[in-house]
Structure formats: structure tokens, C-alpha cells
PDB file of C-alpha atoms in Angstrom:
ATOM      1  CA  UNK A   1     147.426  -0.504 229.574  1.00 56.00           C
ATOM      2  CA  UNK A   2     146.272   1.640 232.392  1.00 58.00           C
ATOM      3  CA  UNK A   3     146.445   5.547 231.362  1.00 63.00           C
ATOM      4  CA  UNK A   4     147.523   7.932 234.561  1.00 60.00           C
ATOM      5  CA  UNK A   5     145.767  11.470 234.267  1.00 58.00           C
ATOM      6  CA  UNK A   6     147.811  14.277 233.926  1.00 61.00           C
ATOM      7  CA  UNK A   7     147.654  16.922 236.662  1.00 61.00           C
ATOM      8  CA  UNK A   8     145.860  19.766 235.466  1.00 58.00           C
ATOM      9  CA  UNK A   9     147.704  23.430 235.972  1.00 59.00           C
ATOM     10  CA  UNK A  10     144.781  24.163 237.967  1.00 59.00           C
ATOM     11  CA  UNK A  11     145.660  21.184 240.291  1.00 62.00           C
ATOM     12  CA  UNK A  12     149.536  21.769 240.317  1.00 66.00           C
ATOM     13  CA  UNK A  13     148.241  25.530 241.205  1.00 68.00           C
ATOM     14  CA  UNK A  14     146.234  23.687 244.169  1.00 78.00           C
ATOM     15  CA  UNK A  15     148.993  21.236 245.275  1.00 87.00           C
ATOM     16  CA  UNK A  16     151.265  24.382 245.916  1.00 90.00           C
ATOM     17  CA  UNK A  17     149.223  26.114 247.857  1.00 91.00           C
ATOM     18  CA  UNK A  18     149.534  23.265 250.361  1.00 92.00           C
ATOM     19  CA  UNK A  19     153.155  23.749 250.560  1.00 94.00           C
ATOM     20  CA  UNK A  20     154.559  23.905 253.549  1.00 94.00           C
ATOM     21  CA  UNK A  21     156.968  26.737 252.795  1.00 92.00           C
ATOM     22  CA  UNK A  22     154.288  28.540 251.112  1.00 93.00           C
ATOM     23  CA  UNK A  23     152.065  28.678 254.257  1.00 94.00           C
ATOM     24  CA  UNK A  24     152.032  32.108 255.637  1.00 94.00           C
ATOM     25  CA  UNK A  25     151.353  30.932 259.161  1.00 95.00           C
ATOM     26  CA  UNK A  26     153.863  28.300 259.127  1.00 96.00           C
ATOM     27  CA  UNK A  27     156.775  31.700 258.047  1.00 96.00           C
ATOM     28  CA  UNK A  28     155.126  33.167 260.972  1.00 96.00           C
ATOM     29  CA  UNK A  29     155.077  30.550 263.663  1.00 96.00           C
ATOM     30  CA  UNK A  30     158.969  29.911 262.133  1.00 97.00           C
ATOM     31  CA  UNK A  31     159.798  33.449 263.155  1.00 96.00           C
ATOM     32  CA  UNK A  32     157.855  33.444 266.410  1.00 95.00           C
ATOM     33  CA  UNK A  33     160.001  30.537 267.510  1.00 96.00           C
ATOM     34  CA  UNK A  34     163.311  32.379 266.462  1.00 96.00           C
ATOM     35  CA  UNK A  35     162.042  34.866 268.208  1.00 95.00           C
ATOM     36  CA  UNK A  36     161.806  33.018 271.382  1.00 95.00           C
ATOM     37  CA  UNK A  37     165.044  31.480 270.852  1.00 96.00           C
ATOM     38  CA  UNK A  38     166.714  34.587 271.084  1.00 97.00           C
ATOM     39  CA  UNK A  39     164.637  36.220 273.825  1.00 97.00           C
ATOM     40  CA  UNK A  40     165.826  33.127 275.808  1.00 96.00           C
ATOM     41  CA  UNK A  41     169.324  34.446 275.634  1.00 96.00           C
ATOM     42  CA  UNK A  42     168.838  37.654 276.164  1.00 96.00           C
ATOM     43  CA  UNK A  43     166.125  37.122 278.807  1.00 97.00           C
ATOM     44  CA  UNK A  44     168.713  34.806 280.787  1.00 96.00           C
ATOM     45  CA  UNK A  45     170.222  37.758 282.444  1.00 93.00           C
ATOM     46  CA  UNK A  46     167.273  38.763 284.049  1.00 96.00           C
ATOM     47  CA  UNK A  47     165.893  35.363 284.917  1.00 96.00           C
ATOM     48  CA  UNK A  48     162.650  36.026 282.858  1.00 97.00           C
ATOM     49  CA  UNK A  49     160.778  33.922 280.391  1.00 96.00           C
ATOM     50  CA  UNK A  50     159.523  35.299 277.159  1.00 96.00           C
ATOM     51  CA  UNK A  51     155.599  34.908 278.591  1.00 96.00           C
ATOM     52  CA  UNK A  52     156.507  36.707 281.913  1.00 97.00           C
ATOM     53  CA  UNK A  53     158.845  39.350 280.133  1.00 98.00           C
ATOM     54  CA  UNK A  54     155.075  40.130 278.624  1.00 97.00           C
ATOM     55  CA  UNK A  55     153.799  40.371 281.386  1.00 98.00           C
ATOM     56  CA  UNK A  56     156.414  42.642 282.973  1.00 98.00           C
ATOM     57  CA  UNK A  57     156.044  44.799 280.116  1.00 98.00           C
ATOM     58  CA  UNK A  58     152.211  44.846 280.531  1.00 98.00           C
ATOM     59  CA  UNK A  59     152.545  46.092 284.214  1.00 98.00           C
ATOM     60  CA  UNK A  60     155.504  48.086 283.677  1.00 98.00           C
ATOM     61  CA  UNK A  61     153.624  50.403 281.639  1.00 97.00           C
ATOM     62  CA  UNK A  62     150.046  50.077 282.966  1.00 97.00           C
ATOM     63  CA  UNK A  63     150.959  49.455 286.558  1.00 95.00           C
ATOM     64  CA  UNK A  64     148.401  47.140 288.877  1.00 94.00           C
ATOM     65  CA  UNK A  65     146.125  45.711 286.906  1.00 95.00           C
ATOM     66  CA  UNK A  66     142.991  42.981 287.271  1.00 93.00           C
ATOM     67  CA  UNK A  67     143.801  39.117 285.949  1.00 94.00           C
ATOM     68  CA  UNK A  68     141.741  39.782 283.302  1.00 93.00           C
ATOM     69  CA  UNK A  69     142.679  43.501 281.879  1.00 95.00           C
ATOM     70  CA  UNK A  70     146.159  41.737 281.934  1.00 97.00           C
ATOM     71  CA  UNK A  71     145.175  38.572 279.902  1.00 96.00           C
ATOM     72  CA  UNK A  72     143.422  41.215 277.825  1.00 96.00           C
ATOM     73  CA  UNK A  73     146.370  42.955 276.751  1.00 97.00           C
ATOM     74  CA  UNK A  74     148.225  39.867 276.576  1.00 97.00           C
ATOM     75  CA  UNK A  75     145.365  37.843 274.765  1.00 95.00           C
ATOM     76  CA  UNK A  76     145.630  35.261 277.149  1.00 94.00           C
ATOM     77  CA  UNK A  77     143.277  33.142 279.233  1.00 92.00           C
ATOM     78  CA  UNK A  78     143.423  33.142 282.704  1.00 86.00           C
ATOM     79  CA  UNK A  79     144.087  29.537 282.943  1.00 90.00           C
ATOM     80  CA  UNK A  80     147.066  30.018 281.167  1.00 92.00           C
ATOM     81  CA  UNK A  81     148.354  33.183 282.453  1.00 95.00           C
ATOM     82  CA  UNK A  82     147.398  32.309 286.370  1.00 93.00           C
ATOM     83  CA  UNK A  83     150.907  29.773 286.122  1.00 95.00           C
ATOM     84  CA  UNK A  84     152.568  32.584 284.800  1.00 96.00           C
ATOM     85  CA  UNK A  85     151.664  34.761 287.654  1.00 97.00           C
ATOM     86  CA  UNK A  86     152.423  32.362 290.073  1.00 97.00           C
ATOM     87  CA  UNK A  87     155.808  31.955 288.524  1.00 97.00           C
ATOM     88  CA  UNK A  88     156.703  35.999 289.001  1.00 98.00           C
ATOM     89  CA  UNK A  89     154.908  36.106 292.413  1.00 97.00           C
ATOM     90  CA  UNK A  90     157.077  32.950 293.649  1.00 98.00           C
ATOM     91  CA  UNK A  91     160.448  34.958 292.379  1.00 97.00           C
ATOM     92  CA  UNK A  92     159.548  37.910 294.133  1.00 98.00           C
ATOM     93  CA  UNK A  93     158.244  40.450 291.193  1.00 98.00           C
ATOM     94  CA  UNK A  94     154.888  40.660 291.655  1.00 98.00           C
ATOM     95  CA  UNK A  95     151.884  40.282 294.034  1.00 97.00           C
ATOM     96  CA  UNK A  96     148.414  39.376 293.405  1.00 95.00           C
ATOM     97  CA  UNK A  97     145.625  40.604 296.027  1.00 92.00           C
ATOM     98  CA  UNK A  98     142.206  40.010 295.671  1.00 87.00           C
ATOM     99  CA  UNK A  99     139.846  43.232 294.806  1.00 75.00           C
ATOM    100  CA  UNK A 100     138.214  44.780 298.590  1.00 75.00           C
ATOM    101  CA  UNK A 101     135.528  45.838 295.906  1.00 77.00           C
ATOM    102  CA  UNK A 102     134.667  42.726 294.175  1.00 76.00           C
ATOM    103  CA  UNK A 103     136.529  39.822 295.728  1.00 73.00           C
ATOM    104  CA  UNK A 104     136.009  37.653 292.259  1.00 79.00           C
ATOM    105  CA  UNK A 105     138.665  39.684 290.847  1.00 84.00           C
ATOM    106  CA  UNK A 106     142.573  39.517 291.218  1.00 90.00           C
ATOM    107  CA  UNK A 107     144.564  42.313 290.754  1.00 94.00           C
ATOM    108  CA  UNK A 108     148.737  42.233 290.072  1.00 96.00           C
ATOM    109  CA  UNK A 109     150.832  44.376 291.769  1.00 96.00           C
ATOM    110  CA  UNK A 110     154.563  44.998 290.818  1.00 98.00           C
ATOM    111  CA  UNK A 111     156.850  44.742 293.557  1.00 98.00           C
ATOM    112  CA  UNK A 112     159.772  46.959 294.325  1.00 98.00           C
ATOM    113  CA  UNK A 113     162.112  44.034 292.635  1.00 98.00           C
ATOM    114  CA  UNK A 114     159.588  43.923 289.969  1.00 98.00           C
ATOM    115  CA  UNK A 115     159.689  47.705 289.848  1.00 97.00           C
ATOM    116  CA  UNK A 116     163.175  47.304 289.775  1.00 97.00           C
ATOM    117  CA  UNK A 117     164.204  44.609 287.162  1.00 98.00           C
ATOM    118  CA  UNK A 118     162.291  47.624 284.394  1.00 97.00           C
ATOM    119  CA  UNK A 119     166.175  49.399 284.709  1.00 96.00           C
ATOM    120  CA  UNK A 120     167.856  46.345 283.961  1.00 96.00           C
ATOM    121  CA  UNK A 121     165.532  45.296 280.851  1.00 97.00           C
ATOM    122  CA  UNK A 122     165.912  48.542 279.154  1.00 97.00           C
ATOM    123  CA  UNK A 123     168.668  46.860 276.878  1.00 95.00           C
ATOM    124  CA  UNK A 124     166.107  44.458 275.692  1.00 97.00           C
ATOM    125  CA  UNK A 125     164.113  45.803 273.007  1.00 95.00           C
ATOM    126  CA  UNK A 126     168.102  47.250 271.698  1.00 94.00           C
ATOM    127  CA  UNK A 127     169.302  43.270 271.409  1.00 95.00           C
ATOM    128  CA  UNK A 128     166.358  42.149 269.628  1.00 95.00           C
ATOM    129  CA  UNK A 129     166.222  44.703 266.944  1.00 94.00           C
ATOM    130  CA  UNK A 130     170.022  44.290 266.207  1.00 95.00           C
ATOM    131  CA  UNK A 131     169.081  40.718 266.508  1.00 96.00           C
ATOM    132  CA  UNK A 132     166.637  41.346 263.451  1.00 95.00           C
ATOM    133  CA  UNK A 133     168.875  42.738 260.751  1.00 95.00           C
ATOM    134  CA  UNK A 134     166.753  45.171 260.142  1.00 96.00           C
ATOM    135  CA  UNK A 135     167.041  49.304 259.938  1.00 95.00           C
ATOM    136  CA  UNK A 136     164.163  50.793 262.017  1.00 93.00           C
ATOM    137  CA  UNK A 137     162.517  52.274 259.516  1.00 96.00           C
ATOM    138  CA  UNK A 138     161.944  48.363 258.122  1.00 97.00           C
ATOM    139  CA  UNK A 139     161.306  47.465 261.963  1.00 95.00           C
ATOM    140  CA  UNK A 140     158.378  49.514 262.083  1.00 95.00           C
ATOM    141  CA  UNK A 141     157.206  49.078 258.767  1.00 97.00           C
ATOM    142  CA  UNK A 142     156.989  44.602 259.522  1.00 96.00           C
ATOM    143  CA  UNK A 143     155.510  45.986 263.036  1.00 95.00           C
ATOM    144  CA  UNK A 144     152.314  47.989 261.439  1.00 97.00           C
ATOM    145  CA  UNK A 145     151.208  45.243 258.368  1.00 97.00           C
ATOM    146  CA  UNK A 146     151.753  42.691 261.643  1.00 96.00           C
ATOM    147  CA  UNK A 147     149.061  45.100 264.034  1.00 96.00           C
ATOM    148  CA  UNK A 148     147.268  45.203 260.254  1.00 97.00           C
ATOM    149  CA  UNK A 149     147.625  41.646 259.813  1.00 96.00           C
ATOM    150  CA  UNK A 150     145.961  40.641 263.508  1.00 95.00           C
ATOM    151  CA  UNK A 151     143.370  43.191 262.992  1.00 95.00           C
ATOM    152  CA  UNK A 152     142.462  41.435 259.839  1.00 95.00           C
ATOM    153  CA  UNK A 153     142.477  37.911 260.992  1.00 94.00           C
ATOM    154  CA  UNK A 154     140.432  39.085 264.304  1.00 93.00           C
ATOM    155  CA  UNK A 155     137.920  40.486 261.874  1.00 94.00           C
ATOM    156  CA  UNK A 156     137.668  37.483 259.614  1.00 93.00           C
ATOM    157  CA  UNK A 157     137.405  34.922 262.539  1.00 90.00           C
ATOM    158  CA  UNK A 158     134.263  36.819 264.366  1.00 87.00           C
ATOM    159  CA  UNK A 159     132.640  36.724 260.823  1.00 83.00           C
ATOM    160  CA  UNK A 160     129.777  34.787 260.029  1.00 78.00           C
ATOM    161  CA  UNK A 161     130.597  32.070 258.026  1.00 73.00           C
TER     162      UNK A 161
END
């Protein structure tokens, strides 16, 4: 007669903290693709992407910028933000011109339809948050332990092991 072990609590414990639902990053990346679902919506009207809505935010409130200082803000790589630019520049909202100072370096203009579409996106940010269910007060509160949250994963991933 062959005896089967019984799980201790300590490995029942274990096995549930390989979950699925009980994976923090998986609630995240669950509500990061919600949130792109509706962005796509509301987005439509303006004939923006969620990625190049960040951007247009980016430059909408730092103006012309280098490549990089906008991947910076964005935390994106060139490689994958250079599409993105191409994308905008093709439909007429930005411009990228090479540095007269350094010409290694890119900067991205806004144009005056670029300039323009800020107006129209105004009504953004308002759709999302009703989108949320939240009150503002609990808006702001998920927004600061998110900013905390980053910082503390940023910190913990340039540690030494």
C-alpha cells in the first residue's frame, strides 16, 4: 500500500502564493489592459493610440524635446518609441529634426495639428476617471501608492542581489 504525504500548511501556504489571482503583477497587467481597452475607445476620436497619446502628452507639456528625454519620461527605448514617432510624424503631428548642435541627437517637434489635437483631448483624462468608478479623492490616492509602488520596484531591481 503506497502512503501519499500530506501537504504540509506550510506547503498549501506556498502553493497559494503561486496563484494566479493572487499575483500582484498579474491584477496589475489585468488593469493595464482594461485600461487600454478603454483608451482605445475614447482615443478613436482623435485617431491616437494609447503609446502615441503618451507621447502627445509628453510634448504637450514639455514641448520639443530630444528622442531620448522623451523615452525618458516615457521609460521607453528608442527602438521602440522611434515606430511610434514615425507613426505621429506620418499623420501630420509631429516633426523630428536632427540637433544643428550634436547631429547624433533627434529632437520632436509638435506641429500646429499636433499643437492642435491638445483642445480636442482635453475630455480625455474626464472619460477615463468616470470610466474608473472611482471618486477623486480614491483616484489620487491608487495614483500615489502606484508612483510609490514604481519607486519601490525601481529601487529593488538596481539592488545588488
Amino acid at each position: 500500500m503506497m502512503i501519499t504525504p500530506t501537504p504540509s500548511t506550510e506547503d498549501t501556504a506556498g502553493e497559494e502564493s503561486l496563484r494566479l489571482d493572487n499575483q500582484i503583477c498579474f491584477s496589475l497587467h489585468a488593469a493595464s489592459r482594461a485600461f487600454n481597452s478603454v483608451y482605445r475607445v475614447v482615443l478613436k476620436d482623435l485617431g491616437l493610440t494609447y503609446p502615441q497619446y503618451l507621447v502627445m502628452l509628453v510634448l504637450w507639456e514639455h514641448g520639443e524635446l530630444p528622442v531620448k528625454k522623451l523615452g525618458e519620461h516615457l521609460r521607453l527605448a528608442s527602438g521602440t518609441l522611434s515606430p511610434l514617432l514615425k507613426r505621429l510624424e506620418a499623420a501630420g503631428l509631429v516633426r523630428r529634426e536632427r540637433s544643428a548642435q550634436d547631429e547624433r541627437s533627434v529632437h520632436v517637434h509638435l506641429t500646429d495639428d499636433g499643437a492642435g489635437l491638445k483642445q480636442r483631448a482635453l475630455l480625455v483624462p474626464r472619460r477615463i476617471d468616470a470610466a474608473t468608478g472611482f471618486e477623486l479623492e480614491e483616484i489620487m490616492d491608487l495614483h500615489a501608492r502606484l508612483d510609490w509602488l514604481t519607486r519601490s520596484l525601481d529601487a529593488a531591481a538596481l539592488a545588488p542581489e
